[in-house]
Tab-separated table of C-alpha atoms in Angstrom:
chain	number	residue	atom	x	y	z
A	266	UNK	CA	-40.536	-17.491	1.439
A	267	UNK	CA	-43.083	-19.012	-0.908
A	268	UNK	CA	-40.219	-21.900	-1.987
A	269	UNK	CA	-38.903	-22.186	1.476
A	270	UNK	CA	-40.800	-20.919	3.855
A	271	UNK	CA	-38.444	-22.113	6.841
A	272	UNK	CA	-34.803	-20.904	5.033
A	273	UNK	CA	-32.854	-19.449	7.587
A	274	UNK	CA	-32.047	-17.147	5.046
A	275	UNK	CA	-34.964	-15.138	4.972
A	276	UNK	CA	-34.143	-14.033	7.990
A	277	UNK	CA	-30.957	-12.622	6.793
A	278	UNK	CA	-31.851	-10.993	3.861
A	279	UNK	CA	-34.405	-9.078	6.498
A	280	UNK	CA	-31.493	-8.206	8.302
A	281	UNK	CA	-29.994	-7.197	5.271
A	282	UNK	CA	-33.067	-5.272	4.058
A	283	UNK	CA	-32.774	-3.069	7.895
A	284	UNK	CA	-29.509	-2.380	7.513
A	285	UNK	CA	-29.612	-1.193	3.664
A	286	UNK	CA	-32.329	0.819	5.363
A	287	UNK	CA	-30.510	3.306	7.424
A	288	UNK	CA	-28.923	4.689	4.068
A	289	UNK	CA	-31.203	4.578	1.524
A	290	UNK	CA	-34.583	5.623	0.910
A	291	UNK	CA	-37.019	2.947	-0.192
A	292	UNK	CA	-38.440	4.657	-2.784
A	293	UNK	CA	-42.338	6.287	-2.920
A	294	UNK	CA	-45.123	5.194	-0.356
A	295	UNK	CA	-46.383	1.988	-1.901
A	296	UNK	CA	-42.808	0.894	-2.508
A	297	UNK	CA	-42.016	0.875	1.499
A	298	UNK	CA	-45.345	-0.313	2.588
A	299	UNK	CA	-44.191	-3.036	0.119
A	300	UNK	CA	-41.249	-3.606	1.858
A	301	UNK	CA	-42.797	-3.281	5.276
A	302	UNK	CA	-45.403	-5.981	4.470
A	303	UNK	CA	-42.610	-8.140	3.378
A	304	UNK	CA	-40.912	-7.704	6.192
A	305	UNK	CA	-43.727	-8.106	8.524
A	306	UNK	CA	-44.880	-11.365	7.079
A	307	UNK	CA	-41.769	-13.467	6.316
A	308	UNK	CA	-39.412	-15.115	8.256
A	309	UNK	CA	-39.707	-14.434	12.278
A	310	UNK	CA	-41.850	-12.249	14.025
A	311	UNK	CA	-39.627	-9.502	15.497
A	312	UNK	CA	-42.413	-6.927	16.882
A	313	UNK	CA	-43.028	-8.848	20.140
A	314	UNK	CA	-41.900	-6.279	23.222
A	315	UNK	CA	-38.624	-7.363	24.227
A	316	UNK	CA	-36.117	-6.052	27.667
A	317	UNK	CA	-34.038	-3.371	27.471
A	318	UNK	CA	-30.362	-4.024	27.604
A	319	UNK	CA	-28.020	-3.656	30.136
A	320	UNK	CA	-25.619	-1.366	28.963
A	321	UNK	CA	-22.668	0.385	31.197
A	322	UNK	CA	-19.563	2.115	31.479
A	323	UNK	CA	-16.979	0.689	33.714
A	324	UNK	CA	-19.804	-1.035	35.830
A	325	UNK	CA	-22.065	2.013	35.686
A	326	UNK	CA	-25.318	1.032	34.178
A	327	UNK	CA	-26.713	3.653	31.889
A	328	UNK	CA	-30.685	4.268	32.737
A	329	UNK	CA	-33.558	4.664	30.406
A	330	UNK	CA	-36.729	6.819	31.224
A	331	UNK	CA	-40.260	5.817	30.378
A	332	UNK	CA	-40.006	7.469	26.901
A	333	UNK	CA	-37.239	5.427	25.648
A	334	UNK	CA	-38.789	2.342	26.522
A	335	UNK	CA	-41.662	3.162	24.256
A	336	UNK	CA	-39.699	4.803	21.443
A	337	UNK	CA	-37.102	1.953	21.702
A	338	UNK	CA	-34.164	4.621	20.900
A	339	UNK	CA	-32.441	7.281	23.609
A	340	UNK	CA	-29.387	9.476	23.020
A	341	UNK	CA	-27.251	10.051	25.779
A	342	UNK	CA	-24.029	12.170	26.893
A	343	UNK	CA	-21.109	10.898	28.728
A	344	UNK	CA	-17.719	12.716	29.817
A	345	UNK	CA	-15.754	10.021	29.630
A	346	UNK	CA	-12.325	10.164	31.891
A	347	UNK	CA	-9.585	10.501	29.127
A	348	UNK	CA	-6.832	9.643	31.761
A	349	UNK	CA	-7.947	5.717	32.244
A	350	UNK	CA	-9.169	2.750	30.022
A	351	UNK	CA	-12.892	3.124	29.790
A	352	UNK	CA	-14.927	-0.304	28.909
A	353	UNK	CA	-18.335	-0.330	27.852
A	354	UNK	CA	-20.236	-3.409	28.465
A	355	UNK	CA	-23.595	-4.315	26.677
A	356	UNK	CA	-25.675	-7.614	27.480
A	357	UNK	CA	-28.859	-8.195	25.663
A	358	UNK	CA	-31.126	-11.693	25.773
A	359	UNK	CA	-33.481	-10.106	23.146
A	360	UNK	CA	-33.648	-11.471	19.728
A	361	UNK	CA	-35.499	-8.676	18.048
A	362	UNK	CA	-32.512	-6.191	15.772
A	363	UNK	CA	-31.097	-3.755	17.534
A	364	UNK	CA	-28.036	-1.476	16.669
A	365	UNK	CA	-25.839	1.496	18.457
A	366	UNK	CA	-23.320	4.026	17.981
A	367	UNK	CA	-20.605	5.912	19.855
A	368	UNK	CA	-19.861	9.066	19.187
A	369	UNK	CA	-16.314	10.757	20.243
A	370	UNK	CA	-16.672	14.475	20.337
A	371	UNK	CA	-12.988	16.450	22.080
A	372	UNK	CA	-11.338	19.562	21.063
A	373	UNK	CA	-7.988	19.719	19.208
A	374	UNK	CA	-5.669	22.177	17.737
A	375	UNK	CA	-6.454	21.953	13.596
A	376	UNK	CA	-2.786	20.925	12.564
A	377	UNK	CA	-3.094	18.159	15.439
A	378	UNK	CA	-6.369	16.383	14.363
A	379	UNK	CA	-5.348	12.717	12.666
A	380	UNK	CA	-7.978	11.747	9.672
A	381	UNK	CA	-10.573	9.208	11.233
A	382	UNK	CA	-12.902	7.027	9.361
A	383	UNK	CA	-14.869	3.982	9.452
A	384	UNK	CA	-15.407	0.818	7.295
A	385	UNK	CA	-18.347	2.242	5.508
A	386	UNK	CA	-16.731	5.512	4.858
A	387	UNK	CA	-13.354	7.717	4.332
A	388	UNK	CA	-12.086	11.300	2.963
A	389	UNK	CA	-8.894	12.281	1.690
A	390	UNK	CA	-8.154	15.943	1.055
A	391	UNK	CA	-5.359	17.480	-0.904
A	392	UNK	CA	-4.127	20.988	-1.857
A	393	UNK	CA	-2.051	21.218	-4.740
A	394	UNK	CA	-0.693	24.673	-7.039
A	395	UNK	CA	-1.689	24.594	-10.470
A	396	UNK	CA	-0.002	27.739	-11.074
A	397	UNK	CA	3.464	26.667	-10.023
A	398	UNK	CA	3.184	22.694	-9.938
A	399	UNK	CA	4.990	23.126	-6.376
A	400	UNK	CA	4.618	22.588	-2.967
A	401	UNK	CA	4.727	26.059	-2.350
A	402	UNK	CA	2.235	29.130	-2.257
A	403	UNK	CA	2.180	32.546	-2.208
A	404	UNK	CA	-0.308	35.408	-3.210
A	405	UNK	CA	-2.339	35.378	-6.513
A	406	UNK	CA	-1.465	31.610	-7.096
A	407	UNK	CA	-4.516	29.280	-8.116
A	408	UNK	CA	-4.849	25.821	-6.212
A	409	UNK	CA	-6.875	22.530	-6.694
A	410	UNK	CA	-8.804	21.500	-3.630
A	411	UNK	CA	-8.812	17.656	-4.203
A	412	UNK	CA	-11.277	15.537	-2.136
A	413	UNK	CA	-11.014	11.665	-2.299
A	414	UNK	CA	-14.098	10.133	-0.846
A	415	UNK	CA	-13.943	6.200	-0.947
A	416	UNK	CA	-17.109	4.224	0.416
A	417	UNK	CA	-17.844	0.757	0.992
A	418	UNK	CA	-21.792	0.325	0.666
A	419	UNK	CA	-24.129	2.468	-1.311
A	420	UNK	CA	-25.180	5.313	0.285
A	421	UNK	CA	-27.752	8.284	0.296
A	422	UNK	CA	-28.323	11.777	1.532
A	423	UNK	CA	-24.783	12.189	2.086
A	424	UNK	CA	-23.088	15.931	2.977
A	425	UNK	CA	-19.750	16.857	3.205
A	426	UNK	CA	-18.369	20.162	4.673
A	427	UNK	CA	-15.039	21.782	3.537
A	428	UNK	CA	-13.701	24.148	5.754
A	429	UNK	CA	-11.308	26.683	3.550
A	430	UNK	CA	-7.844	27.704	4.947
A	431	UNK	CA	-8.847	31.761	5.709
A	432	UNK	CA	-6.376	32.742	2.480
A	433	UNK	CA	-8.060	30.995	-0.444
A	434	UNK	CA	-11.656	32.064	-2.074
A	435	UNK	CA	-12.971	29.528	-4.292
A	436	UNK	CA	-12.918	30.430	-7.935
A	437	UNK	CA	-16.533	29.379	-8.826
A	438	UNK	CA	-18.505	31.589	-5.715
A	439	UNK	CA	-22.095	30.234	-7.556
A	440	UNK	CA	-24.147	27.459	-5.458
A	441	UNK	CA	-25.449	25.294	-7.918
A	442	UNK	CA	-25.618	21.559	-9.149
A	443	UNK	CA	-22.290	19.810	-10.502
A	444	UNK	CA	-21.474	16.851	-11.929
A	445	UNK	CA	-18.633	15.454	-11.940
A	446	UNK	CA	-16.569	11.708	-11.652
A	447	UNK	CA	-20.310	10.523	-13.220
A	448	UNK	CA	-21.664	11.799	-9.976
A	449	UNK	CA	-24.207	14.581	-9.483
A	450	UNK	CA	-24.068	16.704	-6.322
A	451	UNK	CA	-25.514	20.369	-4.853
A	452	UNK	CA	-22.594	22.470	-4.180
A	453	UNK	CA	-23.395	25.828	-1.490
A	454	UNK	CA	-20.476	28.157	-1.477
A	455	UNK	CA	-20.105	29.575	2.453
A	456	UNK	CA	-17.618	32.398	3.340
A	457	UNK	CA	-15.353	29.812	5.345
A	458	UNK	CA	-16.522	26.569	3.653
A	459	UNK	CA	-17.449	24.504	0.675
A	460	UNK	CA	-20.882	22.391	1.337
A	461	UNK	CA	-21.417	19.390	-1.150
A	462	UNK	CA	-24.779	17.510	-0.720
A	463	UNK	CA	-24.852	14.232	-2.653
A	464	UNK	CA	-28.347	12.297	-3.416
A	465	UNK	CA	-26.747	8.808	-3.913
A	466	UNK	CA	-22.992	8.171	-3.761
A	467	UNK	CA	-22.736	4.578	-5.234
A	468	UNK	CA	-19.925	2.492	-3.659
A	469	UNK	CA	-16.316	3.257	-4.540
A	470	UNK	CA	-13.905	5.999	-5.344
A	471	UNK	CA	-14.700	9.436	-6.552
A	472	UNK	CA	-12.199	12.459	-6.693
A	473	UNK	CA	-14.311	16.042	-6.423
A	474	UNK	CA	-11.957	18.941	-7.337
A	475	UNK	CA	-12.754	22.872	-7.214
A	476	UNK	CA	-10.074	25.468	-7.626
A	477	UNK	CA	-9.468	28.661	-5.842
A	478	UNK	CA	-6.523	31.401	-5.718
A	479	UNK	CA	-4.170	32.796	-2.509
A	480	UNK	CA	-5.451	35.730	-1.608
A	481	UNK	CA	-3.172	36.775	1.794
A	482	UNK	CA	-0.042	36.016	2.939
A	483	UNK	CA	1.109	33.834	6.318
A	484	UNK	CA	0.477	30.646	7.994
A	485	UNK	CA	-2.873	29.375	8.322
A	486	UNK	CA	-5.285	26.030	9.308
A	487	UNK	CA	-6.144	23.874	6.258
A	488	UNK	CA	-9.276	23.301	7.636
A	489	UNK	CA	-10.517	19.618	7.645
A	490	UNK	CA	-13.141	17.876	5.043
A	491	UNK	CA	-15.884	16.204	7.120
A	492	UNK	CA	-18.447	13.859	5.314
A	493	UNK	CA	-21.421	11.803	6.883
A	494	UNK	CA	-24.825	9.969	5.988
A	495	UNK	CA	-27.340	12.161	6.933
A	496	UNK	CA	-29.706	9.194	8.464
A	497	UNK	CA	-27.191	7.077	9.677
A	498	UNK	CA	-25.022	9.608	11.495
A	499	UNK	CA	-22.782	7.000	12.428
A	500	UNK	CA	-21.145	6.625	9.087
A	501	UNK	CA	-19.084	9.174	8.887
A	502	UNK	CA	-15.165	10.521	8.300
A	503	UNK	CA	-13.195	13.642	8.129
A	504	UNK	CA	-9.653	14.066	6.926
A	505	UNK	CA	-6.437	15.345	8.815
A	506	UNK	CA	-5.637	18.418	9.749
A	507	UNK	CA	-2.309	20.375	8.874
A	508	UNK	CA	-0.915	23.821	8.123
A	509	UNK	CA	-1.282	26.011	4.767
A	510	UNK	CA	1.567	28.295	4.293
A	511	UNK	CA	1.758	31.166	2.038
A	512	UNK	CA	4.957	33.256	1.170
């Protein structure tokens, strides 16, 4: 700003600076009013009231109440018809950033649910025997729960739910901190799932393992591993479901 005062680029790296925003914390108070007054007196002014957008759903414009128009942000709930092609249309003149998400939210048998993630964000989970180095399982045998988190962009405040298959109890049944693959995370033993909550997960691939034994016979759900950023809800993955069998 001080070299160049009219780069285009300070723009960008503002954008830049919103979008690091919604997954990592700026630091103490006087580091984000730093930030904020750099923001606020660089580049364009982007506080000026601005319309709404039209957004709607096959030609059905979505409608905003009063509040939203002051807060600038609404949540709303759709039931979208599964059996056609639904389009959803958004026109905005403003030049002020804005940004969205949708959210798909349906109801699946376990074994048929197919992993899903986004380009910010995946999960990978694997059960393996230690005891026999097999595909197979039965009663008394001790397993690895293997998770395989890969993200793009640095990213805090991030939580990730296990849900157990019903015939395994974790080994470890202590909540505490770990650390492991150089990262540190909280772990919260449930009676049904694992909970890990990570500070900072710095971009690329970690593996987090815990072990647990068979403790009943038959065929159960594997339960899926969901993970998501905590402030930008829209990051977020979960791996596939499938079937556990024990002999």
């Amino acid at each position: 700003q001080r070299v160049t005062p009219n780069s285009p680029h300070i723009n960008q790296i503002k954008q830049w600076l919103l979008i690091e925003k919604q997954t990592q914390d700026w630091g103490n108070s006087s580091m984000a009013a730093e930030a904020v007054y750099a923001y606020l007196t660089t580049g364009d002014t982007k506080l000026e009231t601005s319309a709404l957008p039209n957004i709607s759903i096959n030609g059905n414009s979505l409608t905003f109440n009063s509040i939203d128009k002051i807060l600038g942000y609404c949540k709303i709930s759709l039931n979208i018809d599964k059996t056609k092609k639904n389009i959803l249309s958004i026109n905005r003149t403003a030049s002020s950033p804005a940004w969205g998400a949708i959210y798909s939210k349906y109801y699946a048998p376990m074994k048929d649910i197919k992993a899903a993630s986004c380009s910010a964000l995946s999960i990978k989970k694997v059960i393996s025997n230690i005891s026999s180095q097999s595909d197979t399982f039965k009663v008394g045998d001790k397993v690895r729960v293997t998770l395989i988190i890969t993200n793009s962009r640095d990213l805090e405040f991030v939580t990730l739910t296990d849900d157990r298959p019903a015939c395994i109890e974790p080994s470890d049944q202590i909540s505490g901190y770990r650390v492991q693959d150089l990262l540190g995370y909280y772990m919260e033993v449930k009676d049904s799932a694992t909970n890990l909550f990570f500070y900072s997960r710095p971009k690329g691939t970690h593996v987090i393992t815990y072990d647990a034994y068979v403790t009943n016979p038959g065929k159960f759900n594997c339960g899926i591993a969901t993970i998501q950023c905590q402030y930008a809800p829209q990051i977020v993955a979960h791996s596939a479901g499938s079937n556990f069998n024990v002999k």
